[in-house]
mmCIF file of N, CA and C in Angstrom:
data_model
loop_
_atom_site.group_PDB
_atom_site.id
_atom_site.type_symbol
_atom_site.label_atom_id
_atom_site.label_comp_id
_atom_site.label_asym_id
_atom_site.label_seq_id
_atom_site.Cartn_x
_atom_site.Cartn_y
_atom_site.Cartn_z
ATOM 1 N N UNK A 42 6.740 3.081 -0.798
ATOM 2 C CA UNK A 42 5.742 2.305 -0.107
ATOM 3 C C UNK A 42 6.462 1.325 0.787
ATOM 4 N N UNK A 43 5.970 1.172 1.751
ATOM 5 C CA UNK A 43 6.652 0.208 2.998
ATOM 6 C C UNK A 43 5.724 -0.790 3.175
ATOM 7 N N UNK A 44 5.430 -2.075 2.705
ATOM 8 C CA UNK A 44 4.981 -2.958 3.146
ATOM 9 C C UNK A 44 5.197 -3.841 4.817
ATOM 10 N N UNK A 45 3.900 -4.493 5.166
ATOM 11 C CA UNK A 45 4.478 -5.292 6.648
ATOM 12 C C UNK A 45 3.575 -6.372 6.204
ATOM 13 N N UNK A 46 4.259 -7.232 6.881
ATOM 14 C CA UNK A 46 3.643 -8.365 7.097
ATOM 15 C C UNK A 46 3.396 -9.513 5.851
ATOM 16 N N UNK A 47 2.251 -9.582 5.703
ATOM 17 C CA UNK A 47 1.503 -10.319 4.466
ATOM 18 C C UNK A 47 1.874 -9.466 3.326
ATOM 19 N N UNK A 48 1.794 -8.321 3.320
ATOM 20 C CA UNK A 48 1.658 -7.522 2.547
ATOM 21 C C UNK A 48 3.409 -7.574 2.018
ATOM 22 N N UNK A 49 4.460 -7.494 2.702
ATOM 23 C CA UNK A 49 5.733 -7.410 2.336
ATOM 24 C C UNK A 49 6.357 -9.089 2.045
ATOM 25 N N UNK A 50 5.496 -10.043 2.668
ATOM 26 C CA UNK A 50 6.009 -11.293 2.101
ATOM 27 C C UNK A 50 5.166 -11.638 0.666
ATOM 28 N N UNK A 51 4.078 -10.992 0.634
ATOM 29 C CA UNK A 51 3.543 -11.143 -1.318
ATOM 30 C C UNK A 51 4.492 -10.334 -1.718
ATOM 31 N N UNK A 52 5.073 -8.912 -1.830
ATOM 32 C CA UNK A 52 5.328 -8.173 -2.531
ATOM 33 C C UNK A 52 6.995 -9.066 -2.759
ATOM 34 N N UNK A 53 7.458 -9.387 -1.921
ATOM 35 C CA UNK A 53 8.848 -10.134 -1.815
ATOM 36 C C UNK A 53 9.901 -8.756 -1.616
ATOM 37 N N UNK A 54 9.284 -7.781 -0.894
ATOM 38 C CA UNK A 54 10.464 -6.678 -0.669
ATOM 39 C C UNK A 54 9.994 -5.872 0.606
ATOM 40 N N UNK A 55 10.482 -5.373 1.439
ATOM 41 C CA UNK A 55 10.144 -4.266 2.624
ATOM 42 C C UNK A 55 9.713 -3.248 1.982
ATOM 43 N N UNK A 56 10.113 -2.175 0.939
ATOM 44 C CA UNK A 56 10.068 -1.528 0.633
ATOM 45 C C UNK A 56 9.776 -1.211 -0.982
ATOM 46 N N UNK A 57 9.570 0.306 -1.574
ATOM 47 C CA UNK A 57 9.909 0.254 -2.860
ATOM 48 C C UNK A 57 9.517 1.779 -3.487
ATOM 49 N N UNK A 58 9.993 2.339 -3.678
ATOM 50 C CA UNK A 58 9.467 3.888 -4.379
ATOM 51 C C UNK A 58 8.031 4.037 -5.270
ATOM 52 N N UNK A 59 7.243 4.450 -5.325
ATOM 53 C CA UNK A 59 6.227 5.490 -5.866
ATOM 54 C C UNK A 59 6.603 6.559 -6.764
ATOM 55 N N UNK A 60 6.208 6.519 -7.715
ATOM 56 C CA UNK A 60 5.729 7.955 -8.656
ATOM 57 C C UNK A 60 4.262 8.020 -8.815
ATOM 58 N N UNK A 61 3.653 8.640 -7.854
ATOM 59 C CA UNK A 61 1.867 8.882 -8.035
ATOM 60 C C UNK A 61 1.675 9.979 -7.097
ATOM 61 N N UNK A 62 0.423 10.650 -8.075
ATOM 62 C CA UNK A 62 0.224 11.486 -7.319
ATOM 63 C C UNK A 62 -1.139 11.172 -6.194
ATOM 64 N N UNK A 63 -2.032 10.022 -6.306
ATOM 65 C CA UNK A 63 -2.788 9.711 -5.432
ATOM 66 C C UNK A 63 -2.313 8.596 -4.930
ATOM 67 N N UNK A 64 -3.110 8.237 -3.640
ATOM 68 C CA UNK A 64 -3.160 6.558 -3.304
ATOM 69 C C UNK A 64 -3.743 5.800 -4.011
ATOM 70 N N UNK A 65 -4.634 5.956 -4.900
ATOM 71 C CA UNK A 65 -5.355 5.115 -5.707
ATOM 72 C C UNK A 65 -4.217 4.641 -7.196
ATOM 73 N N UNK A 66 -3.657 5.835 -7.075
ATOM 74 C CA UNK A 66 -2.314 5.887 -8.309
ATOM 75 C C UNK A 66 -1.349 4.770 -7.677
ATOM 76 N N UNK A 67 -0.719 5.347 -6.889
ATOM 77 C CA UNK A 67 0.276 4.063 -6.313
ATOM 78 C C UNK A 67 -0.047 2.520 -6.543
ATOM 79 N N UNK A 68 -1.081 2.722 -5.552
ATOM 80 C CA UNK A 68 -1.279 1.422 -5.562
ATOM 81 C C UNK A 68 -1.854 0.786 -6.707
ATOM 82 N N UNK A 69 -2.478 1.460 -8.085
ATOM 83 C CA UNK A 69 -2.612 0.530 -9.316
ATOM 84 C C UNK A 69 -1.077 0.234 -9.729
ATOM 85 N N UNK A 70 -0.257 0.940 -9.579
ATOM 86 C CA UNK A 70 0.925 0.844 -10.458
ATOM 87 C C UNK A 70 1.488 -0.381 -9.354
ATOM 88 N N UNK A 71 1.634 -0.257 -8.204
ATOM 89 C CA UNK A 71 1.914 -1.483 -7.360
ATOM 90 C C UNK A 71 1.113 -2.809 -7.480
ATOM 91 N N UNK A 72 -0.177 -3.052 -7.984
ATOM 92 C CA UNK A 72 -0.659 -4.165 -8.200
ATOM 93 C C UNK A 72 0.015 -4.644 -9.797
ATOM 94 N N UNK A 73 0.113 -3.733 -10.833
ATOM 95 C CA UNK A 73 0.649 -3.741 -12.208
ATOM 96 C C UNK A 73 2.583 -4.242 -12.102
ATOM 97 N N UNK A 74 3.257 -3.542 -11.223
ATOM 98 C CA UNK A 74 4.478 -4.053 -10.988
ATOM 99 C C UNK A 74 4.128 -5.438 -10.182
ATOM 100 N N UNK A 75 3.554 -6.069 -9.380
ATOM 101 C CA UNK A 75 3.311 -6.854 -8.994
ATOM 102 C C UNK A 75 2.168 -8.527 -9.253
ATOM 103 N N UNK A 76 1.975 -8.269 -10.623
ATOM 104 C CA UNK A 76 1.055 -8.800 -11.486
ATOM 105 C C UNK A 76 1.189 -10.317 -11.470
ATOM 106 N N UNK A 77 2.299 -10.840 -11.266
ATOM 107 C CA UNK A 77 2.840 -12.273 -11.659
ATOM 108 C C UNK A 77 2.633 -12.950 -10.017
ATOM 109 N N UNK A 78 2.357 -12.193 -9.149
ATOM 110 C CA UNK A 78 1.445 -12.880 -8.142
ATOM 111 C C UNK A 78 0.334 -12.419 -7.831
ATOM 112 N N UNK A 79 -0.698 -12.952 -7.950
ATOM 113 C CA UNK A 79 -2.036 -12.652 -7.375
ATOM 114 C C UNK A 79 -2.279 -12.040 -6.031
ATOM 115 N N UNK A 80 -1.325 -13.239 -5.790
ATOM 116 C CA UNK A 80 -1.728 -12.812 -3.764
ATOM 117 C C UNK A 80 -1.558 -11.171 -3.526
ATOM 118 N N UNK A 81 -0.744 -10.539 -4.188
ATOM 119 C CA UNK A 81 -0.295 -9.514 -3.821
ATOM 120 C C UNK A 81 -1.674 -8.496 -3.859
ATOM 121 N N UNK A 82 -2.321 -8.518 -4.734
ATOM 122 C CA UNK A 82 -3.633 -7.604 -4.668
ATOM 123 C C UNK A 82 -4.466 -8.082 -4.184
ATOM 124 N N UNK A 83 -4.601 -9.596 -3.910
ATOM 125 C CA UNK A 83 -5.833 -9.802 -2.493
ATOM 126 C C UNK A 83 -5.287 -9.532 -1.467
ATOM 127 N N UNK A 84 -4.085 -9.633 -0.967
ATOM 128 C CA UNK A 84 -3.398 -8.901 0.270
ATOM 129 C C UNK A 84 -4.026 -7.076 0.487
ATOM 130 N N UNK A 85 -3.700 -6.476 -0.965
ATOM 131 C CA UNK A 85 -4.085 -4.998 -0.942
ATOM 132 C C UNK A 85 -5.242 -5.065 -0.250
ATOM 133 N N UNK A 86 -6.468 -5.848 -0.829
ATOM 134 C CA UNK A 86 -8.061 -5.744 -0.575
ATOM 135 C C UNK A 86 -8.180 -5.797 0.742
ATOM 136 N N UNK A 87 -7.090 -6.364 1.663
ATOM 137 C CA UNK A 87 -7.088 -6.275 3.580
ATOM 138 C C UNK A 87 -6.643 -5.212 4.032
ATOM 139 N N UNK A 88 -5.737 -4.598 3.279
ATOM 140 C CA UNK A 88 -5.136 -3.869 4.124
ATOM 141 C C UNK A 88 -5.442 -2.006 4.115
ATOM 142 N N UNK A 89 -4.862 -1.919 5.782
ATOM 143 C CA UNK A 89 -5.193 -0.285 5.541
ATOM 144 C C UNK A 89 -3.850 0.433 5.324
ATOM 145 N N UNK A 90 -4.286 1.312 5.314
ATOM 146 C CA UNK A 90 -3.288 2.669 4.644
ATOM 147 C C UNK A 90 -2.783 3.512 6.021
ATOM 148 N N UNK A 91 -1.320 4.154 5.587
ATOM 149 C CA UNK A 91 -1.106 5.040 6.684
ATOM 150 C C UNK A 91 -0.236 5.997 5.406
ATOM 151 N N UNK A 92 -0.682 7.453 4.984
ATOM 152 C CA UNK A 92 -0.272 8.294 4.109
ATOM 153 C C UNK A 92 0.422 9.557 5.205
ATOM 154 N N UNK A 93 1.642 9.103 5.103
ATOM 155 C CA UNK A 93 2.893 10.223 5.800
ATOM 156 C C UNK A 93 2.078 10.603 7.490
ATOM 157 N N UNK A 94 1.842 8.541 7.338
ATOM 158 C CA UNK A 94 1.288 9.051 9.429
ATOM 159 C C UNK A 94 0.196 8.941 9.752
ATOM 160 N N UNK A 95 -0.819 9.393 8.568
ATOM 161 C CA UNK A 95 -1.631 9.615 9.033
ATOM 162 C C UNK A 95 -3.237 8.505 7.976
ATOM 163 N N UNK A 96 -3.697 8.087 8.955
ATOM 164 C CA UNK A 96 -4.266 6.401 8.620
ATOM 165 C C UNK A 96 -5.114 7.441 7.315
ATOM 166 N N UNK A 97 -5.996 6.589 6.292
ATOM 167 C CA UNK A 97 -6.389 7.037 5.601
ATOM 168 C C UNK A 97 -7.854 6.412 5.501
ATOM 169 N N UNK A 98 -8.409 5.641 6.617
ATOM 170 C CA UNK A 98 -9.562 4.926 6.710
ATOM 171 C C UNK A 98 -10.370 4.501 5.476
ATOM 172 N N UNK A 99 -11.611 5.297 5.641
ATOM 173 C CA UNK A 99 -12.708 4.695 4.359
ATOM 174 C C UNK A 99 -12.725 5.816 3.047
ATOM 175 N N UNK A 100 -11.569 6.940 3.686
ATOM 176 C CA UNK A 100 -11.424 7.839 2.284
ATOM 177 C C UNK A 100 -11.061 7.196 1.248
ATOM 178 N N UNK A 101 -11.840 7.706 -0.409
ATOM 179 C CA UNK A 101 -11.545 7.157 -1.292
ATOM 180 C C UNK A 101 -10.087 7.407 -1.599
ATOM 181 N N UNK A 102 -9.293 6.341 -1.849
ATOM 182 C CA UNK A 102 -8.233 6.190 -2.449
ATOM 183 C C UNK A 102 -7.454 7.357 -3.272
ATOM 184 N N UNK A 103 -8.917 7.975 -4.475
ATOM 185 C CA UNK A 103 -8.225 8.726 -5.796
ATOM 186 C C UNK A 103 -8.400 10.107 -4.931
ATOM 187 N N UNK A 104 -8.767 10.339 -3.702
ATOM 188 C CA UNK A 104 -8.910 11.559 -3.288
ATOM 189 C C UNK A 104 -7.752 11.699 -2.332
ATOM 190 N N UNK A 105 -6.794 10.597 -2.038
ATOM 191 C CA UNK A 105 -5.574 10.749 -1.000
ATOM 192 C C UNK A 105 -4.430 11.365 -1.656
ATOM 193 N N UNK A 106 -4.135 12.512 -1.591
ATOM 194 C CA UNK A 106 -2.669 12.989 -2.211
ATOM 195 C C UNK A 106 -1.341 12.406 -1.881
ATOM 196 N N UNK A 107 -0.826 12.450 -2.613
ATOM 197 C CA UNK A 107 0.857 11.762 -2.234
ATOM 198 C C UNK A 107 1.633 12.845 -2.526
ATOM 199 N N UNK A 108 2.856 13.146 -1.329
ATOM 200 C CA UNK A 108 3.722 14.315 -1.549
ATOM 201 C C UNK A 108 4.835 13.616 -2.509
ATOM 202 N N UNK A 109 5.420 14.246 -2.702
ATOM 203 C CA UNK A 109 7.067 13.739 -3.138
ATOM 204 C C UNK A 109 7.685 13.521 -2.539
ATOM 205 N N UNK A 110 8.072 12.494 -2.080
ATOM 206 C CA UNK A 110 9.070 11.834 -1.347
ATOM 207 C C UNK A 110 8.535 11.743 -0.039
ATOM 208 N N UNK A 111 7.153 11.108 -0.053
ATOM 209 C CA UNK A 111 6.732 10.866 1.348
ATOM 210 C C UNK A 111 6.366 9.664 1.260
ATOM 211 N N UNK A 112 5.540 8.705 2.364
ATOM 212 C CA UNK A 112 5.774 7.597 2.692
ATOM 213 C C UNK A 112 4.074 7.000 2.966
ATOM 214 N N UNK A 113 3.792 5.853 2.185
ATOM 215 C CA UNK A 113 2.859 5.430 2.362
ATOM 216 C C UNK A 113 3.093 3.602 3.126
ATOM 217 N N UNK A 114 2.031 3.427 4.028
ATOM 218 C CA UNK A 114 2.481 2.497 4.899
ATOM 219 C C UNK A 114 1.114 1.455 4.383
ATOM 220 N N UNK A 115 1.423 0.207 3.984
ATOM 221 C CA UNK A 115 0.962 -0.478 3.315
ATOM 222 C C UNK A 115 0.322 -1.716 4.624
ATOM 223 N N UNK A 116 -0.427 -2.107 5.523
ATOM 224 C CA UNK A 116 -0.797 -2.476 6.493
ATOM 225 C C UNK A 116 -1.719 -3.594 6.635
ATOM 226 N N UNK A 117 -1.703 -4.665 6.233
ATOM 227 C CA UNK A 117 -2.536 -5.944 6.789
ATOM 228 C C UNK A 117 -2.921 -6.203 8.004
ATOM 229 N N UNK A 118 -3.853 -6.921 8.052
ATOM 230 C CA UNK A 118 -4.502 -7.145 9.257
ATOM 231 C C UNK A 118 -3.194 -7.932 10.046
ATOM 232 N N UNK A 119 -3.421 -7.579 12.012
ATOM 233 C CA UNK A 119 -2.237 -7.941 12.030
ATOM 234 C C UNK A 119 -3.146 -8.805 13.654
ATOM 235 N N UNK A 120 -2.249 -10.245 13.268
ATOM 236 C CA UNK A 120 -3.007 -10.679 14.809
ATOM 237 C C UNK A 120 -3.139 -10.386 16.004
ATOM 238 N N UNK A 121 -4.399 -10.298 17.133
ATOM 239 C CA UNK A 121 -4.923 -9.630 17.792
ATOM 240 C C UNK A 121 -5.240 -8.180 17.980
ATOM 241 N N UNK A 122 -5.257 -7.699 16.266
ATOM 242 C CA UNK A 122 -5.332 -6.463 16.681
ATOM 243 C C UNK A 122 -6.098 -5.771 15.406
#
């Protein structure tokens, strides 16, 4: 997972590996590794998704597949845009 912005200054890292097989998977286990700050999952509640490129809009979460060794882009609102 690649955090930006808000999202990578809660998490306190640019980056960080996944074992899930959905987006809804990841990201519980990323709010659970990330537990001892709050901010970090009200950050989640802003932000959108980009799954290997490709944005993942208002699809539910547990229906987004994750490959192995592919790349989910973790995305806060970003000013003027």
């Amino acid at each position: 997972m690649r955090y930006w912005a808000a999202a990578k200054a809660a998490a306190g890292t640019a980056e960080e590996p996944y074992a899930a097989a959905t987006l809804a998977e990841a990201l519980d286990a990323a709010r659970a590794a990330h537990a001892a700050n709050p901010e970090f999952a009200r950050v989640l509640l802003r932000c959108s998704f980009l799954v290997d490129g490709d944005p993942v809009g208002t699809r539910d979460h547990g229906a987004v597949p994750l490959a192995e060794g592919g790349t989910v882009e973790v995305l806060p609102p970003f000013a003027g845009g």
